[in-house]
XYZ file of N, CA, C and O in Angstrom:
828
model
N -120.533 -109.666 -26.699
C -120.170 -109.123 -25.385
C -120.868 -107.789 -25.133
O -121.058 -107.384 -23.987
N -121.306 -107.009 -26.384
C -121.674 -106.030 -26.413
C -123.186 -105.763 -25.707
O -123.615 -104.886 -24.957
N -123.723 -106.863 -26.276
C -125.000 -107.034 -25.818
C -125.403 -107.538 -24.850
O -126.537 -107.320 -24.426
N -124.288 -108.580 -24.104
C -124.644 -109.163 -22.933
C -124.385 -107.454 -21.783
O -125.194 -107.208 -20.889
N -123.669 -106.899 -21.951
C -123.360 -105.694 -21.449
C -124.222 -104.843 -21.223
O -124.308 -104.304 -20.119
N -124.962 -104.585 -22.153
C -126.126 -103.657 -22.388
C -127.533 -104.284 -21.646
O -128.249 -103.493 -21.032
N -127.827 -105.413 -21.703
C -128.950 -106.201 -20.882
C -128.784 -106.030 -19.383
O -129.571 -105.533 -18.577
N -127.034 -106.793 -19.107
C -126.845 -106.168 -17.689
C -126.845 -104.396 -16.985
O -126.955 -104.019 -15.818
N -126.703 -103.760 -18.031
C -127.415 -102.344 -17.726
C -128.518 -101.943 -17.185
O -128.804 -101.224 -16.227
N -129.114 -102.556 -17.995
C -130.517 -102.240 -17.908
C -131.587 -102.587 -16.708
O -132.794 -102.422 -16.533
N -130.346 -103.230 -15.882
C -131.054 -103.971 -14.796
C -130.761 -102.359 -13.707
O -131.281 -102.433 -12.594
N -130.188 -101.366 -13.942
C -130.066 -100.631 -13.262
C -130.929 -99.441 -13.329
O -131.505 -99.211 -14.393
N -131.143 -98.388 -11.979
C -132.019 -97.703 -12.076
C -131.557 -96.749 -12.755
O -132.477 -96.220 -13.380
N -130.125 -96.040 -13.030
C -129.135 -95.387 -13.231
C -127.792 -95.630 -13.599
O -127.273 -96.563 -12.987
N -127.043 -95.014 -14.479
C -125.463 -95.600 -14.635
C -125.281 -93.892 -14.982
O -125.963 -93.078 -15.604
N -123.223 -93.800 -13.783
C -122.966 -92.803 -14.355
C -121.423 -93.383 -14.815
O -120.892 -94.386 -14.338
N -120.839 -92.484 -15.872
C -119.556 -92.666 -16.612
C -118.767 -91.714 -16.847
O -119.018 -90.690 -17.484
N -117.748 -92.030 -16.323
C -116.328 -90.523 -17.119
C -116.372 -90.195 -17.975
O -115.970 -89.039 -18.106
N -116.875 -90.911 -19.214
C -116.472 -90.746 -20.877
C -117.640 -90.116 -21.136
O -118.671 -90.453 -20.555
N -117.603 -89.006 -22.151
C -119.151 -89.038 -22.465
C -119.747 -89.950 -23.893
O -120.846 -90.183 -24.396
N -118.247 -90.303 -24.191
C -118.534 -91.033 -25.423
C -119.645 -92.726 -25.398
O -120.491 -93.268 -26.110
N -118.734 -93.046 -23.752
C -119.503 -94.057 -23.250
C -121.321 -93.945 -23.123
O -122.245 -94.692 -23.444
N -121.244 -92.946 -22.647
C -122.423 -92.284 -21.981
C -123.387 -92.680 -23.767
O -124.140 -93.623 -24.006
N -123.034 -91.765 -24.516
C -123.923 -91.747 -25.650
C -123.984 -92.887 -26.264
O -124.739 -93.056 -27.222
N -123.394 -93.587 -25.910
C -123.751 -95.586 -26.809
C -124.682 -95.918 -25.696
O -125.692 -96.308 -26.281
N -124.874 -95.971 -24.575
C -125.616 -96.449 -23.401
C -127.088 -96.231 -24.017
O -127.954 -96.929 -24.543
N -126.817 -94.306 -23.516
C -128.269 -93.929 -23.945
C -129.012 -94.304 -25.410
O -130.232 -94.387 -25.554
N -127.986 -94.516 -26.486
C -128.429 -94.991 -27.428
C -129.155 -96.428 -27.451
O -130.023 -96.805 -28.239
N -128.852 -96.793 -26.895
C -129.407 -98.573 -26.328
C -130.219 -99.031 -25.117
O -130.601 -100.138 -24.739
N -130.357 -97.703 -24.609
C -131.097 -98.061 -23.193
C -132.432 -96.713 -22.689
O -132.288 -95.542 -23.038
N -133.132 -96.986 -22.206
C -133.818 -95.989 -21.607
C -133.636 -95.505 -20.209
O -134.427 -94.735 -19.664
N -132.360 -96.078 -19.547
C -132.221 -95.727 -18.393
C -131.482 -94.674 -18.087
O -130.513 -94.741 -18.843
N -131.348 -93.425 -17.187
C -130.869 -92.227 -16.878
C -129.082 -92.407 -17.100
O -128.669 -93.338 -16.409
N -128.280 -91.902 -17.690
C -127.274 -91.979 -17.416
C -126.481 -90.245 -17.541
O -126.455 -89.301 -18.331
N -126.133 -90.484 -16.709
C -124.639 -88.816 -16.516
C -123.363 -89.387 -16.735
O -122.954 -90.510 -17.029
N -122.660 -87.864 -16.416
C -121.383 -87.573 -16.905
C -120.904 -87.356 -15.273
O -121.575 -86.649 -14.522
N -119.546 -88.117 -14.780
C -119.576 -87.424 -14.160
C -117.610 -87.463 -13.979
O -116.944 -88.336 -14.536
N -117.135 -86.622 -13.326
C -115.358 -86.404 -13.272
C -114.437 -88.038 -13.185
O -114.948 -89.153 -13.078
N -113.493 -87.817 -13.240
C -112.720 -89.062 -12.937
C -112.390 -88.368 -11.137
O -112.177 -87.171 -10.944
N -112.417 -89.396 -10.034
C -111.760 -88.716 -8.968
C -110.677 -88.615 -8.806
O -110.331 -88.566 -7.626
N -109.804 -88.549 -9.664
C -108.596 -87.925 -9.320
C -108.699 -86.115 -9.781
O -107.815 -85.309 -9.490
N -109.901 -85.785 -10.495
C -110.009 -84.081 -10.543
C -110.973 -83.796 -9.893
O -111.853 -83.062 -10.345
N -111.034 -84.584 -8.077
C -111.928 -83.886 -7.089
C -110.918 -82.996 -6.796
O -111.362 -81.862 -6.974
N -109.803 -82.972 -6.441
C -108.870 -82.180 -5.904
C -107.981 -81.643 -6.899
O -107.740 -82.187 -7.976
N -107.401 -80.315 -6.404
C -106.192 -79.304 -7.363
C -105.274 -80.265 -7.325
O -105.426 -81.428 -6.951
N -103.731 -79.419 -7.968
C -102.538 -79.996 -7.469
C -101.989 -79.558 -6.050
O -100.882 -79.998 -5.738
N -102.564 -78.846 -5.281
C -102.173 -78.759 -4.025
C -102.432 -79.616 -3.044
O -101.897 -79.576 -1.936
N -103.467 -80.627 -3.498
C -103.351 -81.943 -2.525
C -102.918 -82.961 -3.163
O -102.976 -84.039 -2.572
N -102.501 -82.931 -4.196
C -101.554 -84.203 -4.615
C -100.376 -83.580 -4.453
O -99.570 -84.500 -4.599
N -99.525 -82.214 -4.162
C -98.205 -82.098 -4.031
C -97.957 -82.549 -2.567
O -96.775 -82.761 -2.295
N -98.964 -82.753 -1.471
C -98.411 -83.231 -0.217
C -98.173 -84.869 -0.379
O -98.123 -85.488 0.683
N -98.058 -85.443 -1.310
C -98.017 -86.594 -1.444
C -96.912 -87.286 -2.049
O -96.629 -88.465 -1.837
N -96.038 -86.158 -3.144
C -95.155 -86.612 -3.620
C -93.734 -86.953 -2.816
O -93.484 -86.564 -1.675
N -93.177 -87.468 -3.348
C -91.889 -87.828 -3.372
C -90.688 -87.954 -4.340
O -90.984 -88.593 -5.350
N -89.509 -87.548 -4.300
C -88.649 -87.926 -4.817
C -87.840 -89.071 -5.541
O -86.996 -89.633 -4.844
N -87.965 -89.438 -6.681
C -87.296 -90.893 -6.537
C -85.525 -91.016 -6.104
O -84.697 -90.409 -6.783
N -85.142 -91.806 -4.998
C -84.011 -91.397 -4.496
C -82.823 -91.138 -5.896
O -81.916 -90.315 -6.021
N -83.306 -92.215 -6.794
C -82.132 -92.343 -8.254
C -82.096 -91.114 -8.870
O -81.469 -91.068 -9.928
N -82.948 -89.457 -8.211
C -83.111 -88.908 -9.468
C -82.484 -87.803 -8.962
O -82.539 -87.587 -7.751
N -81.693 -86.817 -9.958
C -81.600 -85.521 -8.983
C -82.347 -84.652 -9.737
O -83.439 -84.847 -10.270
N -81.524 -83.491 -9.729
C -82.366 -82.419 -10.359
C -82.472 -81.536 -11.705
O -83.019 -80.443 -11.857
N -81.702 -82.433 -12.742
C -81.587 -82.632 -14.139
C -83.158 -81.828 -14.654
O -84.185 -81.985 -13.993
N -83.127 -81.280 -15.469
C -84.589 -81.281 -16.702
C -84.829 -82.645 -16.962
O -84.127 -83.618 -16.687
N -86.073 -82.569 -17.612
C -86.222 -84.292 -18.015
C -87.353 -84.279 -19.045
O -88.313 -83.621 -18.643
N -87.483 -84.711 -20.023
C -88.676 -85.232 -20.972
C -89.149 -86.276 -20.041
O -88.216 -86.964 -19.628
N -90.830 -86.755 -19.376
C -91.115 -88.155 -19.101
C -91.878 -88.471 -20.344
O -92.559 -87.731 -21.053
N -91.547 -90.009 -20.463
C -92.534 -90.609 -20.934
C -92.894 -91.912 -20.380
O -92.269 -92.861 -19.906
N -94.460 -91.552 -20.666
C -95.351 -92.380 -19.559
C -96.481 -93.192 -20.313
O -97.437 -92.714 -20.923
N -96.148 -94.568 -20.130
C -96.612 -95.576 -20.943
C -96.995 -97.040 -20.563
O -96.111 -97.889 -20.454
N -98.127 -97.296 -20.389
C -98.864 -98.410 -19.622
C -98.370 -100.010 -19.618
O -98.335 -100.816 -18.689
N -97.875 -100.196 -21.511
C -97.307 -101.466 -21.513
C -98.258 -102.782 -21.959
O -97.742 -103.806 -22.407
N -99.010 -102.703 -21.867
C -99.519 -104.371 -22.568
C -99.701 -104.067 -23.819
O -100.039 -102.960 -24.235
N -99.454 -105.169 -24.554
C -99.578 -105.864 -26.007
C -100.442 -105.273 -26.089
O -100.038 -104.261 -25.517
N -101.682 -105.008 -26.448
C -102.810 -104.708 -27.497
C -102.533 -103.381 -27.620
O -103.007 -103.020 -28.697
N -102.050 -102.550 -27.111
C -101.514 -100.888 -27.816
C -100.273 -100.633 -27.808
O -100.043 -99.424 -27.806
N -99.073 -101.518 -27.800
C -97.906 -101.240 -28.525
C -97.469 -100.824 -29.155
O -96.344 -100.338 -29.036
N -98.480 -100.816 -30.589
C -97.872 -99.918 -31.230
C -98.077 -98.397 -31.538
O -97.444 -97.579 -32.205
N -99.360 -98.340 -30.689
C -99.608 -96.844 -30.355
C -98.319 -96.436 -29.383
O -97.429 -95.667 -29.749
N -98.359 -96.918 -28.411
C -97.342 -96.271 -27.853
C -95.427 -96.459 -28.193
O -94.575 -95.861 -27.536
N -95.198 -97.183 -29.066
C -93.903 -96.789 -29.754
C -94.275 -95.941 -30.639
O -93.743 -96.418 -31.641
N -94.914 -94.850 -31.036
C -95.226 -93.746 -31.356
C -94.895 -92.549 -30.647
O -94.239 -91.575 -31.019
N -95.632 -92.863 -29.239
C -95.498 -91.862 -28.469
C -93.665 -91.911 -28.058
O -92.969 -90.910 -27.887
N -93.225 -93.267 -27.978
C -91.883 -93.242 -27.177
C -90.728 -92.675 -28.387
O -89.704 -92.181 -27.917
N -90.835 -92.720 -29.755
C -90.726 -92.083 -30.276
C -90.591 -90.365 -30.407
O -89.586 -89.731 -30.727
N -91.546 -89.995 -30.155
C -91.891 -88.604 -30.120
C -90.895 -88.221 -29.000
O -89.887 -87.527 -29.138
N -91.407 -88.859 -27.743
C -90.498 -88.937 -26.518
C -89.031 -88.236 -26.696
O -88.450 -87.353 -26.065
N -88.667 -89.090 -27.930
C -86.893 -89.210 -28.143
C -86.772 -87.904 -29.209
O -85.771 -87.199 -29.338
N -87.528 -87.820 -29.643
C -87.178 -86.626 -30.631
C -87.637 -85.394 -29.907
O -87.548 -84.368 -30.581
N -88.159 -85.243 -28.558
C -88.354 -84.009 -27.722
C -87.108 -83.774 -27.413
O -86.376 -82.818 -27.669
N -86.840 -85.336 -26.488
C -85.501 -85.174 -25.378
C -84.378 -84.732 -26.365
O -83.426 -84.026 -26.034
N -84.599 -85.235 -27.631
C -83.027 -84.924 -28.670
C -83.051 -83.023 -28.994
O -82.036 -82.357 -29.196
N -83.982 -82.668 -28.975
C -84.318 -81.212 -29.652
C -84.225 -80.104 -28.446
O -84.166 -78.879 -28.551
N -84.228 -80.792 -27.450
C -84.197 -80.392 -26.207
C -83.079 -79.973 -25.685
O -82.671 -79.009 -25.039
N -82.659 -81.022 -26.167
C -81.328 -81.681 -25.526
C -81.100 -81.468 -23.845
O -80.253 -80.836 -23.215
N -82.439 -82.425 -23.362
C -82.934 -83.073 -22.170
C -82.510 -84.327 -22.092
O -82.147 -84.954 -23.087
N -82.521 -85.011 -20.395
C -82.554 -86.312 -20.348
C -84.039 -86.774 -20.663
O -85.027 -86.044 -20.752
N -83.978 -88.026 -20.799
C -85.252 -88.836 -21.155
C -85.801 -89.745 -19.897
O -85.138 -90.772 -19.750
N -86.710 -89.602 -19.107
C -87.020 -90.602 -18.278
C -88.016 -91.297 -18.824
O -88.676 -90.753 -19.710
N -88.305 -92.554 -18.433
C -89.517 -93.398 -19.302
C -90.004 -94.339 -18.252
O -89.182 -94.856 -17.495
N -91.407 -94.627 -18.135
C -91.918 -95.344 -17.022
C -93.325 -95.941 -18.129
O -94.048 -95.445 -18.993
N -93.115 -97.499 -17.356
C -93.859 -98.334 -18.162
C -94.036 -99.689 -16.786
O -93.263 -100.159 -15.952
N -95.790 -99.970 -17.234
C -95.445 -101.367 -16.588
C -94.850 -102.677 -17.211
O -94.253 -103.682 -16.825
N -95.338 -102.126 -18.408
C -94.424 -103.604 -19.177
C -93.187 -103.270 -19.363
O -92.682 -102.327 -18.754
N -92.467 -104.081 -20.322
C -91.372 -104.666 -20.629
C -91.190 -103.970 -21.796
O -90.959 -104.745 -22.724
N -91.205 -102.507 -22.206
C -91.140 -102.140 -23.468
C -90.092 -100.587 -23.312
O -90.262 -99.504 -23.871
N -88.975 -101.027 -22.310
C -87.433 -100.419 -21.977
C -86.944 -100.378 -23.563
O -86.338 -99.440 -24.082
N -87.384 -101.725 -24.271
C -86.095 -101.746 -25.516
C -86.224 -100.358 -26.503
O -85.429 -100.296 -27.441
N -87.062 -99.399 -26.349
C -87.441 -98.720 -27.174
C -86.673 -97.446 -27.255
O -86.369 -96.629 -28.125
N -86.492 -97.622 -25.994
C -85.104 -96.647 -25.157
C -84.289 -96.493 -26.041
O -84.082 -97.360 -26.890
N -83.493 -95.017 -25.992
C -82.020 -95.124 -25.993
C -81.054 -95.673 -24.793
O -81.635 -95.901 -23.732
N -79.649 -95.909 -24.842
C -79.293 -96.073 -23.761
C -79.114 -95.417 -22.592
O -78.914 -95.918 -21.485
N -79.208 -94.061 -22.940
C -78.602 -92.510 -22.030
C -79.911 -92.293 -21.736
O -79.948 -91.195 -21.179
N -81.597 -93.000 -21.851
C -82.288 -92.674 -20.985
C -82.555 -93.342 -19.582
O -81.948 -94.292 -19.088
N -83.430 -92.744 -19.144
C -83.206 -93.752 -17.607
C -84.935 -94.025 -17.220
O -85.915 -93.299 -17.384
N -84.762 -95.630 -16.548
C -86.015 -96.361 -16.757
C -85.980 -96.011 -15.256
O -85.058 -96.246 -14.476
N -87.515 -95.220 -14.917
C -87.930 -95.239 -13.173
C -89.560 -96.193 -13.034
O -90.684 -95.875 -13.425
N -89.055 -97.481 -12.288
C -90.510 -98.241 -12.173
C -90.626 -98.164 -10.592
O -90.176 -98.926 -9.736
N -91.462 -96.863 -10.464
C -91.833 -96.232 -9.099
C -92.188 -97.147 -7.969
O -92.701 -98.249 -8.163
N -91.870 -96.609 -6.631
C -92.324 -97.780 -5.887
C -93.582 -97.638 -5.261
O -94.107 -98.459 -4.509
N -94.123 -96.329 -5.688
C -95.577 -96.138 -5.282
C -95.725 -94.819 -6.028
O -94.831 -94.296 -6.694
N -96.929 -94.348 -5.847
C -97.843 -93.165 -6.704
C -97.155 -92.009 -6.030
O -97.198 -91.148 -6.909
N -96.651 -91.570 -5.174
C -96.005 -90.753 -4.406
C -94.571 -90.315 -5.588
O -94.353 -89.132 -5.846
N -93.860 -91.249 -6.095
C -92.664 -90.682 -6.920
C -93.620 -90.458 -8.110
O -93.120 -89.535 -8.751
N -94.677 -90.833 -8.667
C -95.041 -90.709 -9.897
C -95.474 -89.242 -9.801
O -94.793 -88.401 -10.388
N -96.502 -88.894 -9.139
C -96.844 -87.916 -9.019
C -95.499 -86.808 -9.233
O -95.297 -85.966 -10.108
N -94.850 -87.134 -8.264
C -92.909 -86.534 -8.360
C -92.357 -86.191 -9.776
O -91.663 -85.213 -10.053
N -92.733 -87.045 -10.520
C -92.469 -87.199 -11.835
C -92.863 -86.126 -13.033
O -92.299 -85.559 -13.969
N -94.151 -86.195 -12.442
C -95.004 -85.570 -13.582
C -94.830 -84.322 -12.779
O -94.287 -83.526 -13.545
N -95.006 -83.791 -11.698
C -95.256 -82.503 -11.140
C -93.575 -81.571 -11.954
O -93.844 -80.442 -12.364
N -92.328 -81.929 -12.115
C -91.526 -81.930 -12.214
C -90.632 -82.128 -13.288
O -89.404 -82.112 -13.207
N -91.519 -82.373 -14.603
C -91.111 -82.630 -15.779
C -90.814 -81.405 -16.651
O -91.682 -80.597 -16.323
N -90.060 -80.862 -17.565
C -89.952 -80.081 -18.203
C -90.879 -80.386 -19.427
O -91.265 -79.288 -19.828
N -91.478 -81.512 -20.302
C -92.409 -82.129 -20.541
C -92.965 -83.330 -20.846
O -92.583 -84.381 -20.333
N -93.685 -83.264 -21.502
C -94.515 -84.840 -21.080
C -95.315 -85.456 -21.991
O -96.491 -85.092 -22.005
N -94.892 -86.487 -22.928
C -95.540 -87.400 -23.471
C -96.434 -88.493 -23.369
O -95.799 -89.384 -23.934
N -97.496 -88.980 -23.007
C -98.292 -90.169 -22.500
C -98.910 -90.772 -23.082
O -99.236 -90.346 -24.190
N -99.325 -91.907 -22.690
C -100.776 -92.616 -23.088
C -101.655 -93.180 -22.393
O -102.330 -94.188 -22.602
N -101.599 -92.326 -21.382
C -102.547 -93.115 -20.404
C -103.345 -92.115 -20.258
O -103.005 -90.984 -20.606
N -104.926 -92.467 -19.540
C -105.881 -91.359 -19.138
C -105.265 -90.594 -17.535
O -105.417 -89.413 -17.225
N -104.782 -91.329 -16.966
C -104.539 -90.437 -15.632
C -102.829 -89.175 -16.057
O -102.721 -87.982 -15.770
N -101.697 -90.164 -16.853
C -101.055 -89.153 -17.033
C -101.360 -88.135 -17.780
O -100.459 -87.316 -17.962
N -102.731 -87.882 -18.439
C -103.060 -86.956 -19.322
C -103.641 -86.077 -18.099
O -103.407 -84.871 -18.010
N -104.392 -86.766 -17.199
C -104.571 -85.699 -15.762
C -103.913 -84.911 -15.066
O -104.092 -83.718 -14.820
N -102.790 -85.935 -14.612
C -101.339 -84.776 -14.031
C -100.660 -83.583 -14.879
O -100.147 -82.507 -14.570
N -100.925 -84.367 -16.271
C -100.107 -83.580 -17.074
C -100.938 -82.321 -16.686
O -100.336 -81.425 -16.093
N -102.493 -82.137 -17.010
C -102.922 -80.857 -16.911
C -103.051 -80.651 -15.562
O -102.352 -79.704 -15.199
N -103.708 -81.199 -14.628
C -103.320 -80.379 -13.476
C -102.364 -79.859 -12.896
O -102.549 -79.020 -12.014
N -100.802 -80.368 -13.385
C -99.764 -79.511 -12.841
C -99.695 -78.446 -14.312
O -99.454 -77.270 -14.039
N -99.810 -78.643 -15.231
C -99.922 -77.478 -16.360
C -98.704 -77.615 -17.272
O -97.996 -76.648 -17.552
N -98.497 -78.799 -17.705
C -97.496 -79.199 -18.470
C -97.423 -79.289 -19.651
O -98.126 -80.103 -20.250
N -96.561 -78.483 -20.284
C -96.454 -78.835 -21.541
C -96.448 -80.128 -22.281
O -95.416 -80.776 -22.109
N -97.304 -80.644 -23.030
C -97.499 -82.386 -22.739
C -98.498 -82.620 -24.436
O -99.119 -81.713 -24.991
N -98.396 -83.896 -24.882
C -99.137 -84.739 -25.475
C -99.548 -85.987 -25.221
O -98.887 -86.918 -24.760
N -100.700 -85.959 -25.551
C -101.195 -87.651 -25.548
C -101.853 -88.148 -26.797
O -102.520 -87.555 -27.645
N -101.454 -89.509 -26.668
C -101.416 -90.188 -27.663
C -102.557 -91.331 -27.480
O -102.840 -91.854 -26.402
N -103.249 -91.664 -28.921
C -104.668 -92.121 -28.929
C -104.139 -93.869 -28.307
O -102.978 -94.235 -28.490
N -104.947 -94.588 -27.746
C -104.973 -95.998 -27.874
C -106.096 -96.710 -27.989
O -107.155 -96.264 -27.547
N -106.020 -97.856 -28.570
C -107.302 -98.732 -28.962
C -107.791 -98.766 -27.731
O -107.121 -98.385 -26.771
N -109.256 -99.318 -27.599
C -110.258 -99.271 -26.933
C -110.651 -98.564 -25.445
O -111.655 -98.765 -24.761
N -109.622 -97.757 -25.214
C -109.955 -96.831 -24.185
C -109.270 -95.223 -24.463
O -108.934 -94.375 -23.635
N -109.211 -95.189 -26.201
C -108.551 -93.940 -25.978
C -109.191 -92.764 -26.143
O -108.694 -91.644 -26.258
N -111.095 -93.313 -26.147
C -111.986 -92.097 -26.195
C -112.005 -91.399 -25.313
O -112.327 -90.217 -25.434
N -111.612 -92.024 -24.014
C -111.131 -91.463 -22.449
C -109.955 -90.153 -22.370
O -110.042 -89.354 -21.438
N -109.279 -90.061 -23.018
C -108.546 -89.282 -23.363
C -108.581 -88.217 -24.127
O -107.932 -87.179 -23.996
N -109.711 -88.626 -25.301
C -109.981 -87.554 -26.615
C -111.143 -86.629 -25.821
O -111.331 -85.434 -26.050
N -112.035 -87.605 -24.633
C -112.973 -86.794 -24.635
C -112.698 -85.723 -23.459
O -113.226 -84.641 -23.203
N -111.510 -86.561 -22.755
C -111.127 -85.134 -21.497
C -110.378 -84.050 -22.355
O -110.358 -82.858 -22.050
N -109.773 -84.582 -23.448
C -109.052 -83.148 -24.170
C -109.967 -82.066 -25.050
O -109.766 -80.922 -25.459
N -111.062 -82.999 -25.130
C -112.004 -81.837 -25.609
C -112.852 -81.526 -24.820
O -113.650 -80.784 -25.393
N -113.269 -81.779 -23.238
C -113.619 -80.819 -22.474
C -113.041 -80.107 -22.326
O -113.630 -79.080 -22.664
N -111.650 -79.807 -21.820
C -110.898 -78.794 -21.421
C -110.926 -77.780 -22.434
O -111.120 -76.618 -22.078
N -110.762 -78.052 -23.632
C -110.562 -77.091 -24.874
C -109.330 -77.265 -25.594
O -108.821 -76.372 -26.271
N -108.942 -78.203 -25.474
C -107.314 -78.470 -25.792
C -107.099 -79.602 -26.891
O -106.045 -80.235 -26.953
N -108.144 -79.810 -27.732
C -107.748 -80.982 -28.023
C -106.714 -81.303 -29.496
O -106.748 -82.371 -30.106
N -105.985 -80.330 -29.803
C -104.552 -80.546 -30.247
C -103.557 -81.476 -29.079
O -102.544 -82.090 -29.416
N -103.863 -81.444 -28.277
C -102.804 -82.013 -27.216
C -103.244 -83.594 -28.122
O -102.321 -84.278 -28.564
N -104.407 -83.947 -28.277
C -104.656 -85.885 -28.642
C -104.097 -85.874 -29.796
O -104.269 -84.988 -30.633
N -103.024 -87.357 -29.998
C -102.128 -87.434 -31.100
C -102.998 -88.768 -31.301
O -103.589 -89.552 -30.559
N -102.709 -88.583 -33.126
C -103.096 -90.119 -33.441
C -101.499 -90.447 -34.331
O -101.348 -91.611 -34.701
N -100.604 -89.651 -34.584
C -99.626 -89.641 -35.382
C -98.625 -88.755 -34.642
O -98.967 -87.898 -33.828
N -97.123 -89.077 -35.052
C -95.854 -88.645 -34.353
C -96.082 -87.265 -35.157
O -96.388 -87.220 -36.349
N -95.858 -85.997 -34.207
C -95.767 -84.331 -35.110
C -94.277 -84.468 -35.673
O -93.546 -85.190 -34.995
N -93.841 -84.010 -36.565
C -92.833 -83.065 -36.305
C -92.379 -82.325 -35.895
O -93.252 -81.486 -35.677
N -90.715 -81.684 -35.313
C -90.759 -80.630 -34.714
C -91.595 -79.134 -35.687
O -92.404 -78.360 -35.176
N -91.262 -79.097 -36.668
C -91.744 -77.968 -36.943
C -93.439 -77.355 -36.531
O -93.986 -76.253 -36.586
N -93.888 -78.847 -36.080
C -95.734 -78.648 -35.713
C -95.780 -78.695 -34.160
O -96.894 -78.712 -33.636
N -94.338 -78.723 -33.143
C -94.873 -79.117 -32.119
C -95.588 -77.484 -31.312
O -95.087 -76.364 -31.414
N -96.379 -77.720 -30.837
C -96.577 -76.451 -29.825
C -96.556 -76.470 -28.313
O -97.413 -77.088 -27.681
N -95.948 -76.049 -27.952
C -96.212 -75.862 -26.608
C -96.652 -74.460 -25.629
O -96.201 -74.159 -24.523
N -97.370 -73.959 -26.203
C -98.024 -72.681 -25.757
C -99.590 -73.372 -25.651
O -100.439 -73.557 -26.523
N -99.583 -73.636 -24.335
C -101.040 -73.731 -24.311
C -101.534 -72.813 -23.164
O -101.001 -72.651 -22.066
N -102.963 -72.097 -23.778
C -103.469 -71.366 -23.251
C -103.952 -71.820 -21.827
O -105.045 -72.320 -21.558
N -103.395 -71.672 -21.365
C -104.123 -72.067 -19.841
C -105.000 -71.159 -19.033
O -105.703 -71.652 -18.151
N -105.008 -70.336 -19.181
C -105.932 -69.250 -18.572
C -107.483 -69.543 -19.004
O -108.540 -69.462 -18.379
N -107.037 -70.057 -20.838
C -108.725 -70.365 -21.134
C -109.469 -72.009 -21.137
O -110.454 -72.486 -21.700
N -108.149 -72.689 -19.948
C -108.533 -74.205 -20.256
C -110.166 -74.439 -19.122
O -110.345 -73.732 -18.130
N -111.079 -75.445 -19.524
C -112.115 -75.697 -18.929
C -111.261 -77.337 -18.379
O -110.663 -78.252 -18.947
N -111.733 -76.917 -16.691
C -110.723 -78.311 -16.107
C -111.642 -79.092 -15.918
O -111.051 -80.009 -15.349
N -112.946 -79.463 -16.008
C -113.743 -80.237 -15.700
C -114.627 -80.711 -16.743
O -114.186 -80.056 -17.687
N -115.865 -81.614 -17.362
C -116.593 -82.009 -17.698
C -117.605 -81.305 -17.833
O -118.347 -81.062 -18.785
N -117.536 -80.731 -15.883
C -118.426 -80.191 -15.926
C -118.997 -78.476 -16.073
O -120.120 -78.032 -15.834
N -117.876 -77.824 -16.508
C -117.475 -76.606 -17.146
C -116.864 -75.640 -16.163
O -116.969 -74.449 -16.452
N -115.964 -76.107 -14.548
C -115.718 -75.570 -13.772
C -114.053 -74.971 -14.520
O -113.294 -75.867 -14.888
N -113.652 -73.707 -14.674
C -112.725 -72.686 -14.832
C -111.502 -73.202 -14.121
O -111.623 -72.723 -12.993
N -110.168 -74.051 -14.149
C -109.157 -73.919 -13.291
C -109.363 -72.179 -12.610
O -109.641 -71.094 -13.121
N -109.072 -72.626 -11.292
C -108.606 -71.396 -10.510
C -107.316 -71.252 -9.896
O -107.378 -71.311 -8.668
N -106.267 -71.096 -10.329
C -105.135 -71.472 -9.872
C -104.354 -70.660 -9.185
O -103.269 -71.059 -8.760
């Protein structure tokens, strides 16, 4: 598959990619121009995704650990790692737990947390803007997490979790990428934000 991939490349004058990890297998295999370039959801601050949010009506105004977790079989068990961690924030916290997933992987829950399966990107955003903090495994909740400036981890997953390692090491942050549950005694949540790089492309949050 690898190679049928790489032939169909090559038919192009140019390819650009989010990852740069992607980027360097390309160029390794191809002679054609390829860049780096943002995911578009960090064309804009959080001041144009806060006109967008919403409330989920079920929620009030509790603290909350989220955890935010995609759901299909082939990284399961990466992410009962993260939902894990999840529970030992909310317990140390002694926060509620919210948890949002597209699959079917509620059972991981305690019972006293509460499952929100949003009815559009408007409460999610809600979610994350609004979290006291934030566990994930996805590449976009690793976005919100930093553009609203959240105390947060993410957690590695098979075959797309270079997407994640490599935005945490643009920024400068890359203690935030978990491949293993911390303990409390290792967790940190002091992250320097003043010295984070928000882009790829070495642009300074200005906040």
């Amino acid at each position: 598959r690898t190679a049928w991939l790489i032939n169909e490349i090559k038919e192009f004058d140019a390819v650009s990619l989010r990852e740069k990890s992607a980027a360097d297998v390309i160029r390794s295999k191809t002679d054609i121009p390829v860049s780096v370039c943002v995911d578009p959801t960090l064309l804009h601050d959080e001041t144009f995704w806060e006109q967008y949010e919403k409330q989920p009506a079920e929620f009030g105004n509790d603290e909350y650990v989220l955890m935010y977790g995609l759901g299909p079989v082939w990284c399961r068990e990466h992410e009962k790692k993260a939902a894990n961690m999840a529970i030992n924030i909310a317990k140390a916290k002694n926060l509620k737990l919210i948890h949002y997933y597209y699959g079917q992987l509620k059972e991981w829950m305690p019972e006293d947390s509460e499952h929100c399966y949003c009815e559009g990107p408007q409460e999610l955003l809600w979610l994350f803007h609004h979290a006291s903090y934030i566990v994930c495994c996805s590449f976009h909740g690793t976005v919100f997490s930093l553009m609203y400036r959240k105390p947060f981890y993410t957690f590695n997953l098979p075959y797309n979790g270079n997407r994640m390692k490599d935005l945490m090491n643009s920024v400068g942050i890359p203690d935030r990428f978990l491949e293993e549950i911390l303990p409390e005694d290792q967790w940190n949540w002091e992250i320097p934000w003043e010295n984070v790089i928000f882009t790829p492309l070495g642009e300074t949050m200005n906040r």
